[in-house]
Short mmCIF file of C-alpha atoms in Angstrom, two decimals:
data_model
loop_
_atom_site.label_atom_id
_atom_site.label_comp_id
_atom_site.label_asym_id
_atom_site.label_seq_id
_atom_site.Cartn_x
_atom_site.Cartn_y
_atom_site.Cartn_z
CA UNK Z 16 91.62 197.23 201.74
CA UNK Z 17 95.04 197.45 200.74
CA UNK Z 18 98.47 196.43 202.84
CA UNK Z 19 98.50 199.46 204.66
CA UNK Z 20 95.39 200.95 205.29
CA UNK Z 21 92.67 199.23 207.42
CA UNK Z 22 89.21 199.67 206.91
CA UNK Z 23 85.74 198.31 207.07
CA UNK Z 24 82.25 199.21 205.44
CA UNK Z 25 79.15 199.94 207.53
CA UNK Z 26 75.28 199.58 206.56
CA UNK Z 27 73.32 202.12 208.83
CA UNK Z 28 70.59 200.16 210.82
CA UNK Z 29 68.14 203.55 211.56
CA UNK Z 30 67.05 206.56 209.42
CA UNK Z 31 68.58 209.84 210.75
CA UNK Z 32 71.99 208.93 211.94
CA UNK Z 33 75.07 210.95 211.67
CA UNK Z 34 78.35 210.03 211.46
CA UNK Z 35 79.12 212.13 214.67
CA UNK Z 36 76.16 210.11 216.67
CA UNK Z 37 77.57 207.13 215.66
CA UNK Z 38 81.28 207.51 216.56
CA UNK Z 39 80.69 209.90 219.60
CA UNK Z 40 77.35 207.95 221.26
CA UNK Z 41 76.80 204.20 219.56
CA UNK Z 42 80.15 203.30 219.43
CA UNK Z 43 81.66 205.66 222.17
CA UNK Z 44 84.74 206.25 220.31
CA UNK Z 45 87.85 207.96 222.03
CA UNK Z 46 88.34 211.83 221.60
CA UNK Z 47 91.66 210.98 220.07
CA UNK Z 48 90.42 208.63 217.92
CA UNK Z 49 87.51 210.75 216.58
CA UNK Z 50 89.35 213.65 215.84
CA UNK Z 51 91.97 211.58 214.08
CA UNK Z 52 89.19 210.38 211.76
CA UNK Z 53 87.87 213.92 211.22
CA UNK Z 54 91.48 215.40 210.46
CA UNK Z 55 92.01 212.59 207.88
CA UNK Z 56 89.06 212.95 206.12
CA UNK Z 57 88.48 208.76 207.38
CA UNK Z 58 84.80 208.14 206.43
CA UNK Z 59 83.62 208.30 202.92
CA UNK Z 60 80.47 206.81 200.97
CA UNK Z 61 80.76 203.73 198.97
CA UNK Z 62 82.22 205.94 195.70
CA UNK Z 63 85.31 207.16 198.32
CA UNK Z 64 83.68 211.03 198.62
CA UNK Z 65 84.41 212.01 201.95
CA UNK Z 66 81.18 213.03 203.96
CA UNK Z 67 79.84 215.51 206.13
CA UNK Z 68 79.97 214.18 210.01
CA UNK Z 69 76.53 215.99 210.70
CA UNK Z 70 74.10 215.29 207.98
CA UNK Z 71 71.85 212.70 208.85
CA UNK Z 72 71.64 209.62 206.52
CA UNK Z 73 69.26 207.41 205.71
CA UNK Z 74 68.93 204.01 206.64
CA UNK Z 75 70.91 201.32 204.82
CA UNK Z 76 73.45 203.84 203.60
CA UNK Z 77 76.69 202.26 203.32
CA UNK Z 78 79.51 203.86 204.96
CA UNK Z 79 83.30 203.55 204.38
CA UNK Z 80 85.54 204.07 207.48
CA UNK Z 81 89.41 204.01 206.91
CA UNK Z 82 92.13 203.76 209.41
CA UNK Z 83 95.68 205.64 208.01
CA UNK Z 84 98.23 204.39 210.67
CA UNK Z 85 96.11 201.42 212.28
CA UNK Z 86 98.40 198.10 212.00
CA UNK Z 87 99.19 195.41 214.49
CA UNK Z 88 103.25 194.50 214.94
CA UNK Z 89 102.21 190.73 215.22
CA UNK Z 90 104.51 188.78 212.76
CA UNK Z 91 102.21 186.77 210.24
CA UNK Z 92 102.99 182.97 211.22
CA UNK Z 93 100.43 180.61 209.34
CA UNK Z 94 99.01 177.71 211.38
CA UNK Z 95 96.57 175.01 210.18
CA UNK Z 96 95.68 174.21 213.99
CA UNK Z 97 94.10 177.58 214.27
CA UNK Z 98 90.65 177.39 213.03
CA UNK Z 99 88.17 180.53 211.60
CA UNK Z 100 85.13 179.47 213.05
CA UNK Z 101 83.24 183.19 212.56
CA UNK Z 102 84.09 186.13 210.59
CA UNK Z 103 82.69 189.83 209.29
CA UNK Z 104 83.74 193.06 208.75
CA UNK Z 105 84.86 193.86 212.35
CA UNK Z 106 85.62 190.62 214.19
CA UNK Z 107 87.02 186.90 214.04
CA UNK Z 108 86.33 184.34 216.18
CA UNK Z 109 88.98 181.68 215.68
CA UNK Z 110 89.49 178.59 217.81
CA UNK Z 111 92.70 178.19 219.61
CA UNK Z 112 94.28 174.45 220.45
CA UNK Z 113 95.39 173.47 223.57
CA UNK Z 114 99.54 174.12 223.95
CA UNK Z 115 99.61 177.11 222.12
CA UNK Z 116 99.85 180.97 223.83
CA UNK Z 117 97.57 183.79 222.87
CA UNK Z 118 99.87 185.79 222.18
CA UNK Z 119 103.66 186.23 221.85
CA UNK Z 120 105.96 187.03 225.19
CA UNK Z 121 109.36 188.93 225.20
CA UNK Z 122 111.19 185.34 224.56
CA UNK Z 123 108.57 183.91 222.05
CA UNK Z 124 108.32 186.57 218.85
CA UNK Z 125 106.18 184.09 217.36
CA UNK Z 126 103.89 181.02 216.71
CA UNK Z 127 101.13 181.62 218.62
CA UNK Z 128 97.67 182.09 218.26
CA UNK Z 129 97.55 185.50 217.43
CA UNK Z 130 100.39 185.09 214.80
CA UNK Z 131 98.41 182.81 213.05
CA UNK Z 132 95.11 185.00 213.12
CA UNK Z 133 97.82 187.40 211.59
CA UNK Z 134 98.27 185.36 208.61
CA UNK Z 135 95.09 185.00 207.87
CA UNK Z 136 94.14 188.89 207.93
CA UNK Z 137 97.18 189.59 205.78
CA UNK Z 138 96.71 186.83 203.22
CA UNK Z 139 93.37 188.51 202.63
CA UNK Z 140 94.59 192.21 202.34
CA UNK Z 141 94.72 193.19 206.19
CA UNK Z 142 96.75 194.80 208.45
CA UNK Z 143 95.44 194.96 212.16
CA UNK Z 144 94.29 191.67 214.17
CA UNK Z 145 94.53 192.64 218.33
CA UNK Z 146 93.20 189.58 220.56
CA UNK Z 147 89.90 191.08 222.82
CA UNK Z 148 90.54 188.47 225.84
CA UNK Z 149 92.66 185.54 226.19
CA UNK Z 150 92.88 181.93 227.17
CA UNK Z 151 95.65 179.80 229.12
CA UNK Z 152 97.79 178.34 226.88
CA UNK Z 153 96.58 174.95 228.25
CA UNK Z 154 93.02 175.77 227.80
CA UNK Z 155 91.34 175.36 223.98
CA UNK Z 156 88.73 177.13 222.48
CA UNK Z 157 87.33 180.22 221.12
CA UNK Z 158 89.00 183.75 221.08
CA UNK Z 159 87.57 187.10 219.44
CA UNK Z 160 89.74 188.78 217.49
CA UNK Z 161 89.29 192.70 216.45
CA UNK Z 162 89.94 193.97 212.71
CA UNK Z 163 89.55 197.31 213.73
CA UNK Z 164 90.35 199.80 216.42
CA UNK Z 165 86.82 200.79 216.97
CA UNK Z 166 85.73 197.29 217.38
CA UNK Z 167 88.87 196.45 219.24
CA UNK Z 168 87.29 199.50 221.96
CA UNK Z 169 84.07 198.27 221.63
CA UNK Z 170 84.54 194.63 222.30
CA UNK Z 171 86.52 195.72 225.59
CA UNK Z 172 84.16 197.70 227.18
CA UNK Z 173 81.86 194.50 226.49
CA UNK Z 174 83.97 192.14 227.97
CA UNK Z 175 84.95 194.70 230.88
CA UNK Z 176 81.05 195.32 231.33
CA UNK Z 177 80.48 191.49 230.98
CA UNK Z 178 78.07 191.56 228.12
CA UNK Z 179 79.55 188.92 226.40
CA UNK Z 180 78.49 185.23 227.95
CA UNK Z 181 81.67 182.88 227.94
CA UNK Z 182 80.75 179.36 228.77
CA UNK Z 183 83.32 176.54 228.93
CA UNK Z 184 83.45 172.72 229.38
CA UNK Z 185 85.50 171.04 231.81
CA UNK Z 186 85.91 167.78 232.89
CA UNK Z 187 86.61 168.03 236.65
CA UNK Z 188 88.18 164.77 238.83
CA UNK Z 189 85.77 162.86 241.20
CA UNK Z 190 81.99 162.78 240.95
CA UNK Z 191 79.99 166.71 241.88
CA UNK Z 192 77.29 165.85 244.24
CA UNK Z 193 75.60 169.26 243.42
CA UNK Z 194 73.65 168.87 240.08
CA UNK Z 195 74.30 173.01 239.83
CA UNK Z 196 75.97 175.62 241.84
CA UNK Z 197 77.77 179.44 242.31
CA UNK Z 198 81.75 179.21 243.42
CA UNK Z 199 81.84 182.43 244.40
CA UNK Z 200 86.10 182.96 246.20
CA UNK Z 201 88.27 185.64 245.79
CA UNK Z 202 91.75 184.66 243.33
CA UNK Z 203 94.76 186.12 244.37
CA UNK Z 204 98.39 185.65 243.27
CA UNK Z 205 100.07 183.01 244.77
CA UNK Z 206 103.16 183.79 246.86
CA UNK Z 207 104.85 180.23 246.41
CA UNK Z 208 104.60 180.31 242.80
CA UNK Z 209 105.59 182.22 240.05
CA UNK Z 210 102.55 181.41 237.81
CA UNK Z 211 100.16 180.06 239.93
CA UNK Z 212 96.93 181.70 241.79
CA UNK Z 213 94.61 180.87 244.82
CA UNK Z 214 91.74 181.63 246.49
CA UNK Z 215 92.71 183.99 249.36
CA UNK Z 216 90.22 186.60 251.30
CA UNK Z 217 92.76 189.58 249.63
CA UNK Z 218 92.21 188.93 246.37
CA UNK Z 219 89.88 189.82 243.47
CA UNK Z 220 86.03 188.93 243.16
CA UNK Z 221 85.48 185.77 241.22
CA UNK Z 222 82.33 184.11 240.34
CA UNK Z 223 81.66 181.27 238.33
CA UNK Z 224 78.44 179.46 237.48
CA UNK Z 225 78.37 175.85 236.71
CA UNK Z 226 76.02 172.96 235.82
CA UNK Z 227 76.51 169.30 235.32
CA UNK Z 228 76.66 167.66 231.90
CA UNK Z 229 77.20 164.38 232.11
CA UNK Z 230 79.15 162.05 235.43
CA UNK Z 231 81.58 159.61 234.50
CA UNK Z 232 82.98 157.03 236.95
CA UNK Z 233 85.86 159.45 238.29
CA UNK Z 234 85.58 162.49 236.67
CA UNK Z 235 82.17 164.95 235.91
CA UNK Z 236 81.91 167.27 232.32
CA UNK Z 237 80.56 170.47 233.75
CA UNK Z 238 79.21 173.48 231.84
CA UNK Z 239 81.36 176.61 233.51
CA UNK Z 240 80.24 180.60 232.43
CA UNK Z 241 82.18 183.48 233.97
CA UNK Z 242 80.93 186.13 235.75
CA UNK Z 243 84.34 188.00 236.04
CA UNK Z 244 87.46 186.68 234.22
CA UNK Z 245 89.92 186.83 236.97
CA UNK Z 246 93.33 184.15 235.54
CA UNK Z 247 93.09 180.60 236.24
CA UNK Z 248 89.55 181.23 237.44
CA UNK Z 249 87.34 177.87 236.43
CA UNK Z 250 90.80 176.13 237.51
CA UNK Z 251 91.20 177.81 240.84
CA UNK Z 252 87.26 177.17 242.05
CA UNK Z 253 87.01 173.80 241.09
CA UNK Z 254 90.21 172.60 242.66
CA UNK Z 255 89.30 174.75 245.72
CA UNK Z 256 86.21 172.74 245.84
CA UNK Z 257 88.82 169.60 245.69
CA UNK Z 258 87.29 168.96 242.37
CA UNK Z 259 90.62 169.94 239.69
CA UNK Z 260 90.45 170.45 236.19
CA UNK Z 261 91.71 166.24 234.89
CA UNK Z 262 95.00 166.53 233.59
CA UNK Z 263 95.65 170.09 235.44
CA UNK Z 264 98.55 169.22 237.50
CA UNK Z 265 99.50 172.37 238.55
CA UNK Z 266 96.30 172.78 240.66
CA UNK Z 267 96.51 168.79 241.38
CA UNK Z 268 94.45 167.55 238.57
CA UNK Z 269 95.30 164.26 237.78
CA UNK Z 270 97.18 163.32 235.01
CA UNK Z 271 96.01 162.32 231.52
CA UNK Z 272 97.90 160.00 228.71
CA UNK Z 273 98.33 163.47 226.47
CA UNK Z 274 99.24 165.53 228.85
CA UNK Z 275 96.76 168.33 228.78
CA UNK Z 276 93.76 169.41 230.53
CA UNK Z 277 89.93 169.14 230.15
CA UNK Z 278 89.32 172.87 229.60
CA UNK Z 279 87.36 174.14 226.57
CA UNK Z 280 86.10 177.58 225.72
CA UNK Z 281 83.57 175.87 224.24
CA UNK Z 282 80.82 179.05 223.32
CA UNK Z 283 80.47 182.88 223.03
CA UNK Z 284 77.12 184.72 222.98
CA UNK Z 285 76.63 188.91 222.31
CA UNK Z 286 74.79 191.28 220.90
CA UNK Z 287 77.23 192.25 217.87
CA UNK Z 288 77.74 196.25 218.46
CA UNK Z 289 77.79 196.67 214.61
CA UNK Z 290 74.73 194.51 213.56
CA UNK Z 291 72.91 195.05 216.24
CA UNK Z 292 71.63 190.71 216.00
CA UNK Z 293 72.01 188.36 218.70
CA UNK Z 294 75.39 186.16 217.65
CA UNK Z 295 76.04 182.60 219.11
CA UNK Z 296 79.90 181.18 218.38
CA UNK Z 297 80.19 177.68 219.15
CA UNK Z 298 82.64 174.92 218.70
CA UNK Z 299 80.58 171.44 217.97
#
């Protein structure tokens, strides 16, 4: 894969496939983007012959599928703190540290997570790296990164059809009485605060499981997944509960000698779209 030209190879999984099937059903491409592909001649075999969208192939024949114009604007910032903790063809999982943003905003060009992830794809011949979800730039932990459009569509629709399990640690103030549980309030925008959100009857669905890990003298470690990935959520419901997030101040957590919260995105679990095998990401 050269500078300007992104690209990955694909092993077919079942005899009989076409190149149509799989754009057009598996992987549910876009109209725009499928055409695109077919106009630029965009999937070849392993020798770089372009091939016929309707023959079918046999299984374990290696594909090649290019991408002309597909490059992400994010300027390449290289960051030690950002750590590759899973990577193929079509996705990285990289863990983000607590203080850092996803992703740039019109005042910060640079220096976040993504910028970092940038670096990495570039220093090893890439060109596109476009964040699937996101985490608060207090919270730490993993984020899945796309190295292609397809899989960048793909691992949307998963998220927005909630096929991919998020769970997250937190260590919550005071002592949970209930050994597991369902918060289950509706997160709206707060009209107070600028950045803040709150559980209000007009606002969105939110659900979040939890369990208890371990109880500490004034605090519990609770194992959070979300059911919907509304912002703030975990935070929200567990200071709506009156049990905040330690260290979370703006949803009165109390404070801690570093300064940040007890918020980790601590595991991801799918069914890869690509490979078709169960895949578990999970910082130890």
């Amino acid at each position: 894969m050269n500078s300007d030209m992104t690209s990955f190879r694909y092993e077919t999984t079942k005899y009989g496939v076409t190149i149509e099937g799989l754009l057009r059903n598996d992987w549910q491409a876009g109209k725009k983007t499928v055409h695109q592909m077919r106009m630029d001649k965009a999937v070849t075999d392993s020798a770089g012959v372009p091939l016929d969208w309707r023959t079918p192939l046999a299984e374990g024949t290696e594909l090649l599928f290019h991408f002309k114009d597909a490059q992400s604007s994010y300027k390449p910032d290289e960051n030690k703190s950002v750590t590759i903790l899973f990577e193929d063809e079509h996705l990285i999982a990289a863990k983000k540290p607590a203080g850092m943003a996803t992703h740039p905003d019109e005042n910060d060009k640079g220096h976040t997570f993504i910028n970092a992830v940038m670096a990495h794809v570039v220093n090893n011949g890439g060109a596109y790296a476009e964040h699937v979800h996101r985490l608060d730039k207090g919270t730490e932990g993993i984020i899945l990164v796309a190295k292609h459009p397809i899989a960048k569509a793909l691992f949307d629709r998963m998220i927005e059809e909630r096929s991919i399990t998020r769970i997250y640690h937190a260590e919550v103030d005071g002592r949970l009485k209930r050994i597991r549980g369902t918060l289950q309030y509706p997160i709206g925008r707060d009209r107070h605060h600028p950045t803040r959100r709150r559980v209000t009857p007009g606002g969105q669905d939110a659900v979040t499981r939890f369990k208890i890990i371990e109880r500490f003298d004034d605090s519990t470690l609770v194992e959070a997944s979300l059911e919907t990935g509304r912002t703030h959520q975990i935070r929200v419901h567990f200071s709506h509960i009156g049990h905040p997030v330690k260290g979370d101040i703006l949803y009165g957590g109390s404070e801690t000698e570093d300064g940040t919260y007890r918020l980790t995105a601590k595991k991801v679990q799918f069914i890869h779209p690509f490979t078709l095998k169960q895949t578990n990401i999970e910082i130890h």
